[in-house]
Amino acid sequence: MKLELRNISCGYGKLTVLNGVSLTVDEGSVGLFGPNGAGKTTLIHAVLGMVPLQNGEIYFDGERIDTKKTHTIVRQGISVVPQERELFPAMTVLENLQVGAENIDRARAAMADTLELVYSYFPILKERQGQYAGTMSGGQQRMLAVGRALMAKPKLLILDEPSLGLQPSIVHELFDILNIMKKEISIFLTEQNLRESLRTVGKGYILENGHIVLEGDADGLANNPQVTRAYLGL
Ligand SMILES: Nc1ncnc2c1ncn2[C@@H]1O[C@H](COP(=O)(O)OP(=O)(O)O)[C@@H](O)[C@H]1O
Ligand SMILES: [Mg+2]
């Protein structure tokens, strides 16, 4: 698995949000960090073909995808846990998970096995499989959103600020699970919470005002004064 953004620029109408961004996600886990408004979500939307590029190219497993439609890109193996949870609150946990596999043939065929895998990561989802999604806690709903994305059997799981709005102990638990998950699947996540993320990612990029201002492995970032000052409050 390899996702490669080459010098991409994109935005909304005449507004350019990302300005010449290059990054590579290969096996393991990669982070994209930066403050609110930096362009993290825009970058994910560009990967999904939801924001057209003004310049540059995006490749997935060597194939150019920035000219493709979202459903084609998803079918090729990219699954996203959006920043805004998009669960169906009036459907059960199990139904929400089933929806995740619905539109992809190989995912539908493997549904029973993938469901067991998701339940092994998140036992609470098995316990609550008959419960309406909308009645679950924030943390459980985030876990369901991750589970639903996994049901599509992606090669690459993208998470847009998974820690957002969750209490610290739940964030810690979620990142523990991502640490196990990354042995089986490639992960690309955006975050403002570097303290938790740096336990999980192999390498990270710092995005500010639509530019990558720093990149490095997790140790390098954790020890970089620029990072500790701005993001770790040290
Ligand atoms: N649909 C949109 N239309 C116009 N501007 C947008 C839209 N979505 C985001 N933006 C702008 O793009 C910039 C980057 O936003 P975003 O990608 O959401 O950043 P982040 O995810 O890092 O917080 C912000 O200035 C934001 O106001
Ligand atoms: Mg965002």
PDB file of C-alpha atoms and ligand atoms in Angstrom:
ATOM      1  CA  MET A   1       0.000   0.000   0.000  1.00  0.00           C
ATOM      2  CA  LYS A   2       1.282   3.412  -0.889  1.00  0.00           C
ATOM      3  CA  LEU A   3      -0.503   6.755  -1.003  1.00  0.00           C
ATOM      4  CA  GLU A   4       1.472   9.566  -2.532  1.00  0.00           C
ATOM      5  CA  LEU A   5       0.543  13.241  -2.760  1.00  0.00           C
ATOM      6  CA  ARG A   6       2.820  15.084  -5.157  1.00  0.00           C
ATOM      7  CA  ASN A   7       2.903  18.835  -4.830  1.00  0.00           C
ATOM      8  CA  ILE A   8      -0.858  19.220  -4.533  1.00  0.00           C
ATOM      9  CA  SER A   9      -2.681  22.518  -4.335  1.00  0.00           C
ATOM     10  CA  CYS A  10      -6.408  22.748  -3.855  1.00  0.00           C
ATOM     11  CA  GLY A  11      -9.131  24.734  -2.165  1.00  0.00           C
ATOM     12  CA  TYR A  12     -12.603  26.054  -2.608  1.00  0.00           C
ATOM     13  CA  GLY A  13     -13.371  28.207  -5.638  1.00  0.00           C
ATOM     14  CA  LYS A  14     -10.649  30.805  -5.864  1.00  0.00           C
ATOM     15  CA  LEU A  15      -9.452  30.092  -2.333  1.00  0.00           C
ATOM     16  CA  THR A  16      -6.303  27.979  -2.223  1.00  0.00           C
ATOM     17  CA  VAL A  17      -6.091  26.041   1.065  1.00  0.00           C
ATOM     18  CA  LEU A  18      -3.317  23.517   0.386  1.00  0.00           C
ATOM     19  CA  ASN A  19      -0.298  25.004  -1.312  1.00  0.00           C
ATOM     20  CA  GLY A  20       2.177  22.547  -2.827  1.00  0.00           C
ATOM     21  CA  VAL A  21       1.809  19.698  -0.337  1.00  0.00           C
ATOM     22  CA  SER A  22       3.757  16.474  -0.834  1.00  0.00           C
ATOM     23  CA  LEU A  23       3.485  13.503   1.470  1.00  0.00           C
ATOM     24  CA  THR A  24       3.723   9.734   1.405  1.00  0.00           C
ATOM     25  CA  VAL A  25       1.860   7.152   3.419  1.00  0.00           C
ATOM     26  CA  ASP A  26       3.333   3.683   3.182  1.00  0.00           C
ATOM     27  CA  GLU A  27       2.978   0.679   5.451  1.00  0.00           C
ATOM     28  CA  GLY A  28       2.398   1.378   9.139  1.00  0.00           C
ATOM     29  CA  SER A  29       0.941   4.552  10.509  1.00  0.00           C
ATOM     30  CA  VAL A  30       1.457   8.168   9.473  1.00  0.00           C
ATOM     31  CA  GLY A  31       0.176  11.364  11.086  1.00  0.00           C
ATOM     32  CA  LEU A  32      -0.761  14.774   9.724  1.00  0.00           C
ATOM     33  CA  PHE A  33      -0.705  17.355  12.475  1.00  0.00           C
ATOM     34  CA  GLY A  34      -1.629  20.969  12.621  1.00  0.00           C
ATOM     35  CA  PRO A  35      -3.929  23.531  14.191  1.00  0.00           C
ATOM     36  CA  ASN A  36      -7.544  24.189  13.341  1.00  0.00           C
ATOM     37  CA  GLY A  37      -7.922  25.547   9.824  1.00  0.00           C
ATOM     38  CA  ALA A  38      -4.520  24.275   8.626  1.00  0.00           C
ATOM     39  CA  GLY A  39      -6.144  22.227   5.869  1.00  0.00           C
ATOM     40  CA  LYS A  40      -6.114  18.699   7.303  1.00  0.00           C
ATOM     41  CA  THR A  41      -9.705  17.876   6.401  1.00  0.00           C
ATOM     42  CA  THR A  42      -9.276  19.506   3.006  1.00  0.00           C
ATOM     43  CA  LEU A  43      -6.327  17.185   2.341  1.00  0.00           C
ATOM     44  CA  ILE A  44      -8.432  14.131   3.172  1.00  0.00           C
ATOM     45  CA  HIS A  45     -11.230  15.404   0.955  1.00  0.00           C
ATOM     46  CA  ALA A  46      -8.710  15.861  -1.859  1.00  0.00           C
ATOM     47  CA  VAL A  47      -7.580  12.237  -1.464  1.00  0.00           C
ATOM     48  CA  LEU A  48     -11.210  11.159  -1.706  1.00  0.00           C
ATOM     49  CA  GLY A  49     -11.739  13.199  -4.855  1.00  0.00           C
ATOM     50  CA  MET A  50     -14.214  15.497  -3.105  1.00  0.00           C
ATOM     51  CA  VAL A  51     -12.090  18.636  -3.573  1.00  0.00           C
ATOM     52  CA  PRO A  52     -10.613  19.050  -7.075  1.00  0.00           C
ATOM     53  CA  LEU A  53      -6.888  19.725  -7.384  1.00  0.00           C
ATOM     54  CA  GLN A  54      -5.638  23.029  -8.738  1.00  0.00           C
ATOM     55  CA  ASN A  55      -2.198  21.497  -9.165  1.00  0.00           C
ATOM     56  CA  GLY A  56      -0.280  18.273  -8.463  1.00  0.00           C
ATOM     57  CA  GLU A  57      -1.174  14.596  -8.471  1.00  0.00           C
ATOM     58  CA  ILE A  58      -2.300  11.862  -6.076  1.00  0.00           C
ATOM     59  CA  TYR A  59      -1.287   8.230  -6.534  1.00  0.00           C
ATOM     60  CA  PHE A  60      -2.592   5.159  -4.733  1.00  0.00           C
ATOM     61  CA  ASP A  61      -0.586   1.968  -5.276  1.00  0.00           C
ATOM     62  CA  GLY A  62       1.059   3.609  -8.256  1.00  0.00           C
ATOM     63  CA  GLU A  63      -2.210   4.507  -9.931  1.00  0.00           C
ATOM     64  CA  ARG A  64      -3.284   8.102 -10.369  1.00  0.00           C
ATOM     65  CA  ILE A  65      -6.519   8.690  -8.421  1.00  0.00           C
ATOM     66  CA  ASP A  66      -7.014  12.464  -8.380  1.00  0.00           C
ATOM     67  CA  THR A  67      -9.031  12.242 -11.573  1.00  0.00           C
ATOM     68  CA  LYS A  68     -11.339   9.549 -10.204  1.00  0.00           C
ATOM     69  CA  LYS A  69     -14.709   9.655  -8.528  1.00  0.00           C
ATOM     70  CA  THR A  70     -15.043   9.160  -4.773  1.00  0.00           C
ATOM     71  CA  HIS A  71     -16.832   5.799  -4.988  1.00  0.00           C
ATOM     72  CA  THR A  72     -14.088   4.444  -7.254  1.00  0.00           C
ATOM     73  CA  ILE A  73     -11.374   5.607  -4.858  1.00  0.00           C
ATOM     74  CA  VAL A  74     -13.185   4.003  -1.920  1.00  0.00           C
ATOM     75  CA  ARG A  75     -13.557   0.783  -3.859  1.00  0.00           C
ATOM     76  CA  GLN A  76      -9.812   0.784  -4.527  1.00  0.00           C
ATOM     77  CA  GLY A  77      -9.228   0.473  -0.802  1.00  0.00           C
ATOM     78  CA  ILE A  78      -9.338   3.820   0.989  1.00  0.00           C
ATOM     79  CA  SER A  79     -11.791   4.150   3.859  1.00  0.00           C
ATOM     80  CA  VAL A  80     -12.305   7.279   5.945  1.00  0.00           C
ATOM     81  CA  VAL A  81     -13.574   7.942   9.456  1.00  0.00           C
ATOM     82  CA  PRO A  82     -14.797  11.504   8.981  1.00  0.00           C
ATOM     83  CA  GLN A  83     -14.347  14.288  11.486  1.00  0.00           C
ATOM     84  CA  GLU A  84     -18.094  14.670  11.757  1.00  0.00           C
ATOM     85  CA  ARG A  85     -19.480  11.291  12.687  1.00  0.00           C
ATOM     86  CA  GLU A  86     -21.794  10.121  10.004  1.00  0.00           C
ATOM     87  CA  LEU A  87     -23.463   7.206  11.717  1.00  0.00           C
ATOM     88  CA  PHE A  88     -27.111   6.384  11.293  1.00  0.00           C
ATOM     89  CA  PRO A  89     -28.395   7.122  14.822  1.00  0.00           C
ATOM     90  CA  ALA A  90     -31.726   5.345  14.332  1.00  0.00           C
ATOM     91  CA  MET A  91     -30.070   2.173  13.111  1.00  0.00           C
ATOM     92  CA  THR A  92     -28.480  -0.427  15.363  1.00  0.00           C
ATOM     93  CA  VAL A  93     -24.765  -0.908  15.849  1.00  0.00           C
ATOM     94  CA  LEU A  94     -24.854  -4.046  13.721  1.00  0.00           C
ATOM     95  CA  GLU A  95     -26.823  -2.335  10.943  1.00  0.00           C
ATOM     96  CA  ASN A  96     -24.344   0.536  10.891  1.00  0.00           C
ATOM     97  CA  LEU A  97     -21.491  -1.947  10.521  1.00  0.00           C
ATOM     98  CA  GLN A  98     -23.293  -3.816   7.745  1.00  0.00           C
ATOM     99  CA  VAL A  99     -23.774  -0.565   5.834  1.00  0.00           C
ATOM    100  CA  GLY A 100     -19.987  -0.156   5.847  1.00  0.00           C
ATOM    101  CA  ALA A 101     -19.594  -3.281   3.720  1.00  0.00           C
ATOM    102  CA  GLU A 102     -22.610  -2.802   1.493  1.00  0.00           C
ATOM    103  CA  ASN A 103     -21.267  -1.129  -1.622  1.00  0.00           C
ATOM    104  CA  ILE A 104     -18.078  -3.094  -2.090  1.00  0.00           C
ATOM    105  CA  ASP A 105     -18.284  -6.638  -3.455  1.00  0.00           C
ATOM    106  CA  ARG A 106     -15.205  -8.069  -1.740  1.00  0.00           C
ATOM    107  CA  ALA A 107     -16.269  -6.447   1.563  1.00  0.00           C
ATOM    108  CA  ARG A 108     -19.791  -7.838   1.333  1.00  0.00           C
ATOM    109  CA  ALA A 109     -18.436 -11.308   0.608  1.00  0.00           C
ATOM    110  CA  ALA A 110     -16.153 -11.139   3.661  1.00  0.00           C
ATOM    111  CA  MET A 111     -18.693  -9.475   5.954  1.00  0.00           C
ATOM    112  CA  ALA A 112     -18.954 -12.208   8.616  1.00  0.00           C
ATOM    113  CA  ASP A 113     -15.174 -12.438   9.049  1.00  0.00           C
ATOM    114  CA  THR A 114     -14.647  -8.695   9.063  1.00  0.00           C
ATOM    115  CA  LEU A 115     -17.399  -8.315  11.639  1.00  0.00           C
ATOM    116  CA  GLU A 116     -15.565 -10.718  13.951  1.00  0.00           C
ATOM    117  CA  LEU A 117     -12.364  -8.743  13.416  1.00  0.00           C
ATOM    118  CA  VAL A 118     -14.116  -5.457  14.264  1.00  0.00           C
ATOM    119  CA  TYR A 119     -15.650  -7.050  17.368  1.00  0.00           C
ATOM    120  CA  SER A 120     -12.203  -8.287  18.404  1.00  0.00           C
ATOM    121  CA  TYR A 121     -10.911  -4.706  18.308  1.00  0.00           C
ATOM    122  CA  PHE A 122     -14.029  -3.282  19.958  1.00  0.00           C
ATOM    123  CA  PRO A 123     -15.752  -5.890  22.171  1.00  0.00           C
ATOM    124  CA  ILE A 124     -18.208  -3.216  23.332  1.00  0.00           C
ATOM    125  CA  LEU A 125     -19.675  -3.107  19.808  1.00  0.00           C
ATOM    126  CA  LYS A 126     -20.492  -6.793  20.018  1.00  0.00           C
ATOM    127  CA  GLU A 127     -22.136  -6.356  23.409  1.00  0.00           C
ATOM    128  CA  ARG A 128     -24.162  -3.445  22.047  1.00  0.00           C
ATOM    129  CA  GLN A 129     -24.828  -4.755  18.552  1.00  0.00           C
ATOM    130  CA  GLY A 130     -28.600  -4.504  18.899  1.00  0.00           C
ATOM    131  CA  GLN A 131     -28.572  -1.023  20.403  1.00  0.00           C
ATOM    132  CA  TYR A 132     -29.415   2.107  18.416  1.00  0.00           C
ATOM    133  CA  ALA A 133     -26.214   3.909  17.469  1.00  0.00           C
ATOM    134  CA  GLY A 134     -27.624   7.259  18.569  1.00  0.00           C
ATOM    135  CA  THR A 135     -27.978   6.066  22.162  1.00  0.00           C
ATOM    136  CA  MET A 136     -24.288   5.197  22.540  1.00  0.00           C
ATOM    137  CA  SER A 137     -21.719   7.411  24.277  1.00  0.00           C
ATOM    138  CA  GLY A 138     -19.437   9.662  22.240  1.00  0.00           C
ATOM    139  CA  GLY A 139     -16.521   7.274  22.631  1.00  0.00           C
ATOM    140  CA  GLN A 140     -18.579   4.253  21.619  1.00  0.00           C
ATOM    141  CA  GLN A 141     -19.913   6.106  18.578  1.00  0.00           C
ATOM    142  CA  ARG A 142     -16.360   6.971  17.515  1.00  0.00           C
ATOM    143  CA  MET A 143     -15.427   3.300  17.853  1.00  0.00           C
ATOM    144  CA  LEU A 144     -18.461   2.369  15.780  1.00  0.00           C
ATOM    145  CA  ALA A 145     -17.395   4.871  13.119  1.00  0.00           C
ATOM    146  CA  VAL A 146     -13.947   3.246  13.017  1.00  0.00           C
ATOM    147  CA  GLY A 147     -15.536  -0.201  12.891  1.00  0.00           C
ATOM    148  CA  ARG A 148     -17.806   0.830  10.070  1.00  0.00           C
ATOM    149  CA  ALA A 149     -14.844   2.122   8.044  1.00  0.00           C
ATOM    150  CA  LEU A 150     -13.063  -1.208   8.599  1.00  0.00           C
ATOM    151  CA  MET A 151     -16.085  -3.118   7.280  1.00  0.00           C
ATOM    152  CA  ALA A 152     -15.171  -1.852   3.789  1.00  0.00           C
ATOM    153  CA  LYS A 153     -11.964  -3.916   4.043  1.00  0.00           C
ATOM    154  CA  PRO A 154      -9.706  -1.002   3.139  1.00  0.00           C
ATOM    155  CA  LYS A 155      -5.976  -1.190   2.504  1.00  0.00           C
ATOM    156  CA  LEU A 156      -5.680   2.264   4.037  1.00  0.00           C
ATOM    157  CA  LEU A 157      -7.753   3.584   6.930  1.00  0.00           C
ATOM    158  CA  ILE A 158      -7.867   7.370   7.206  1.00  0.00           C
ATOM    159  CA  LEU A 159      -9.048   8.971  10.442  1.00  0.00           C
ATOM    160  CA  ASP A 160      -9.817  12.688  10.608  1.00  0.00           C
ATOM    161  CA  GLU A 161      -9.087  13.894  14.158  1.00  0.00           C
ATOM    162  CA  PRO A 162     -10.228  10.730  15.949  1.00  0.00           C
ATOM    163  CA  SER A 163      -9.607  12.244  19.393  1.00  0.00           C
ATOM    164  CA  LEU A 164     -11.881  15.239  18.834  1.00  0.00           C
ATOM    165  CA  GLY A 165     -14.453  15.727  21.590  1.00  0.00           C
ATOM    166  CA  LEU A 166     -13.499  12.606  23.539  1.00  0.00           C
ATOM    167  CA  GLN A 167     -12.322  12.530  27.121  1.00  0.00           C
ATOM    168  CA  PRO A 168      -8.607  11.719  27.606  1.00  0.00           C
ATOM    169  CA  SER A 169      -9.089   8.184  28.936  1.00  0.00           C
ATOM    170  CA  ILE A 170     -11.209   7.239  25.906  1.00  0.00           C
ATOM    171  CA  VAL A 171      -8.678   8.815  23.548  1.00  0.00           C
ATOM    172  CA  HIS A 172      -5.969   6.734  25.199  1.00  0.00           C
ATOM    173  CA  GLU A 173      -8.036   3.574  24.791  1.00  0.00           C
ATOM    174  CA  LEU A 174      -8.765   4.350  21.138  1.00  0.00           C
ATOM    175  CA  PHE A 175      -5.092   4.937  20.350  1.00  0.00           C
ATOM    176  CA  ASP A 176      -4.186   1.668  22.104  1.00  0.00           C
ATOM    177  CA  ILE A 177      -6.527  -0.073  19.671  1.00  0.00           C
ATOM    178  CA  LEU A 178      -5.070   1.813  16.685  1.00  0.00           C
ATOM    179  CA  ASN A 179      -1.674   0.558  17.820  1.00  0.00           C
ATOM    180  CA  ILE A 180      -2.894  -3.018  17.490  1.00  0.00           C
ATOM    181  CA  MET A 181      -4.786  -2.312  14.278  1.00  0.00           C
ATOM    182  CA  LYS A 182      -1.780  -0.816  12.485  1.00  0.00           C
ATOM    183  CA  LYS A 183      -0.139  -4.246  12.422  1.00  0.00           C
ATOM    184  CA  GLU A 184      -2.871  -5.372  10.018  1.00  0.00           C
ATOM    185  CA  ILE A 185      -3.721  -2.233   8.091  1.00  0.00           C
ATOM    186  CA  SER A 186      -2.082   1.059   7.094  1.00  0.00           C
ATOM    187  CA  ILE A 187      -3.332   4.080   8.988  1.00  0.00           C
ATOM    188  CA  PHE A 188      -3.223   7.774   8.124  1.00  0.00           C
ATOM    189  CA  LEU A 189      -4.605  10.109  10.755  1.00  0.00           C
ATOM    190  CA  THR A 190      -4.927  13.821  11.280  1.00  0.00           C
ATOM    191  CA  GLU A 191      -4.712  15.186  14.794  1.00  0.00           C
ATOM    192  CA  GLN A 192      -4.154  18.183  16.989  1.00  0.00           C
ATOM    193  CA  ASN A 193      -3.397  15.839  19.880  1.00  0.00           C
ATOM    194  CA  LEU A 194       0.286  15.044  19.280  1.00  0.00           C
ATOM    195  CA  ARG A 195       0.861  13.591  22.696  1.00  0.00           C
ATOM    196  CA  GLU A 196      -1.353  10.585  21.965  1.00  0.00           C
ATOM    197  CA  SER A 197      -0.583  10.413  18.244  1.00  0.00           C
ATOM    198  CA  LEU A 198       3.158  10.169  18.652  1.00  0.00           C
ATOM    199  CA  ARG A 199       2.632   6.868  20.504  1.00  0.00           C
ATOM    200  CA  THR A 200       1.033   5.448  17.375  1.00  0.00           C
ATOM    201  CA  VAL A 201       2.542   6.930  14.229  1.00  0.00           C
ATOM    202  CA  GLY A 202       5.861   5.950  12.693  1.00  0.00           C
ATOM    203  CA  LYS A 203       6.240   9.325  11.071  1.00  0.00           C
ATOM    204  CA  GLY A 204       4.401  12.594  10.929  1.00  0.00           C
ATOM    205  CA  TYR A 205       3.987  15.791   8.977  1.00  0.00           C
ATOM    206  CA  ILE A 206       3.158  19.182  10.435  1.00  0.00           C
ATOM    207  CA  LEU A 207       0.773  21.240   8.325  1.00  0.00           C
ATOM    208  CA  GLU A 208       0.406  24.954   8.928  1.00  0.00           C
ATOM    209  CA  ASN A 209      -1.499  27.344   6.664  1.00  0.00           C
ATOM    210  CA  GLY A 210      -1.612  24.789   3.870  1.00  0.00           C
ATOM    211  CA  HIS A 211       2.132  24.080   3.884  1.00  0.00           C
ATOM    212  CA  ILE A 212       4.094  21.154   5.311  1.00  0.00           C
ATOM    213  CA  VAL A 213       6.487  22.946   7.655  1.00  0.00           C
ATOM    214  CA  LEU A 214       8.113  19.900   9.238  1.00  0.00           C
ATOM    215  CA  GLU A 215       8.266  16.152   8.803  1.00  0.00           C
ATOM    216  CA  GLY A 216      10.042  13.403  10.650  1.00  0.00           C
ATOM    217  CA  ASP A 217       9.787  10.139  12.514  1.00  0.00           C
ATOM    218  CA  ALA A 218       7.850  10.118  15.780  1.00  0.00           C
ATOM    219  CA  ASP A 219      10.971  10.414  17.959  1.00  0.00           C
ATOM    220  CA  GLY A 220      12.352  13.219  15.860  1.00  0.00           C
ATOM    221  CA  LEU A 221       9.109  15.172  16.153  1.00  0.00           C
ATOM    222  CA  ALA A 222       8.747  14.477  19.870  1.00  0.00           C
ATOM    223  CA  ASN A 223      12.211  15.898  20.461  1.00  0.00           C
ATOM    224  CA  ASN A 224      11.947  18.852  18.107  1.00  0.00           C
ATOM    225  CA  PRO A 225      11.740  22.116  20.093  1.00  0.00           C
ATOM    226  CA  GLN A 226       9.391  23.613  17.479  1.00  0.00           C
ATOM    227  CA  VAL A 227       6.966  20.745  18.110  1.00  0.00           C
ATOM    228  CA  THR A 228       7.291  20.559  21.867  1.00  0.00           C
ATOM    229  CA  ARG A 229       6.710  24.290  22.178  1.00  0.00           C
ATOM    230  CA  ALA A 230       3.742  24.584  19.829  1.00  0.00           C
ATOM    231  CA  TYR A 231       2.030  21.228  20.255  1.00  0.00           C
ATOM    232  CA  LEU A 232       3.103  19.572  23.476  1.00  0.00           C
ATOM    233  CA  GLY A 233       3.011  22.630  25.706  1.00  0.00           C
ATOM    234  CA  LEU A 234       6.496  21.973  27.076  1.00  0.00           C
TER     235      LEU A 234
HETATM  236  N1  LIG B   1     -16.429  23.987   2.159  1.00  0.00           N
HETATM  237  C1  LIG B   1     -15.568  25.013   2.344  1.00  0.00           C
HETATM  238  N2  LIG B   1     -15.716  26.168   1.666  1.00  0.00           N
HETATM  239  C2  LIG B   1     -14.852  27.198   1.835  1.00  0.00           C
HETATM  240  N3  LIG B   1     -13.803  27.170   2.685  1.00  0.00           N
HETATM  241  C3  LIG B   1     -13.605  26.049   3.401  1.00  0.00           C
HETATM  242  C4  LIG B   1     -14.479  24.914   3.273  1.00  0.00           C
HETATM  243  N4  LIG B   1     -14.034  23.942   4.106  1.00  0.00           N
HETATM  244  C5  LIG B   1     -12.949  24.446   4.726  1.00  0.00           C
HETATM  245  N5  LIG B   1     -12.692  25.711   4.304  1.00  0.00           N
HETATM  246  C6  LIG B   1     -11.560  26.551   4.742  1.00  0.00           C
HETATM  247  O1  LIG B   1     -10.365  25.879   4.442  1.00  0.00           O
HETATM  248  C7  LIG B   1      -9.402  26.072   5.465  1.00  0.00           C
HETATM  249  C8  LIG B   1      -8.916  24.722   5.963  1.00  0.00           C
HETATM  250  O2  LIG B   1     -10.003  24.045   6.603  1.00  0.00           O
HETATM  251  P1  LIG B   1      -9.896  22.531   7.032  1.00  0.00           P
HETATM  252  O3  LIG B   1      -9.352  21.737   5.915  1.00  0.00           O
HETATM  253  O4  LIG B   1     -11.222  22.150   7.576  1.00  0.00           O
HETATM  254  O5  LIG B   1      -8.780  22.617   8.190  1.00  0.00           O
HETATM  255  P2  LIG B   1      -8.518  21.615   9.405  1.00  0.00           P
HETATM  256  O6  LIG B   1      -9.164  20.322   9.097  1.00  0.00           O
HETATM  257  O7  LIG B   1      -7.022  21.523   9.470  1.00  0.00           O
HETATM  258  O8  LIG B   1      -9.082  22.271  10.627  1.00  0.00           O
HETATM  259  C9  LIG B   1     -10.073  26.924   6.542  1.00  0.00           C
HETATM  260  O9  LIG B   1      -9.673  28.247   6.333  1.00  0.00           O
HETATM  261  C10 LIG B   1     -11.537  26.736   6.243  1.00  0.00           C
HETATM  262  O10 LIG B   1     -12.262  27.873   6.622  1.00  0.00           O
HETATM  263 MG    MG B   2     -10.485  19.194  10.131  1.00  0.00          MG
END
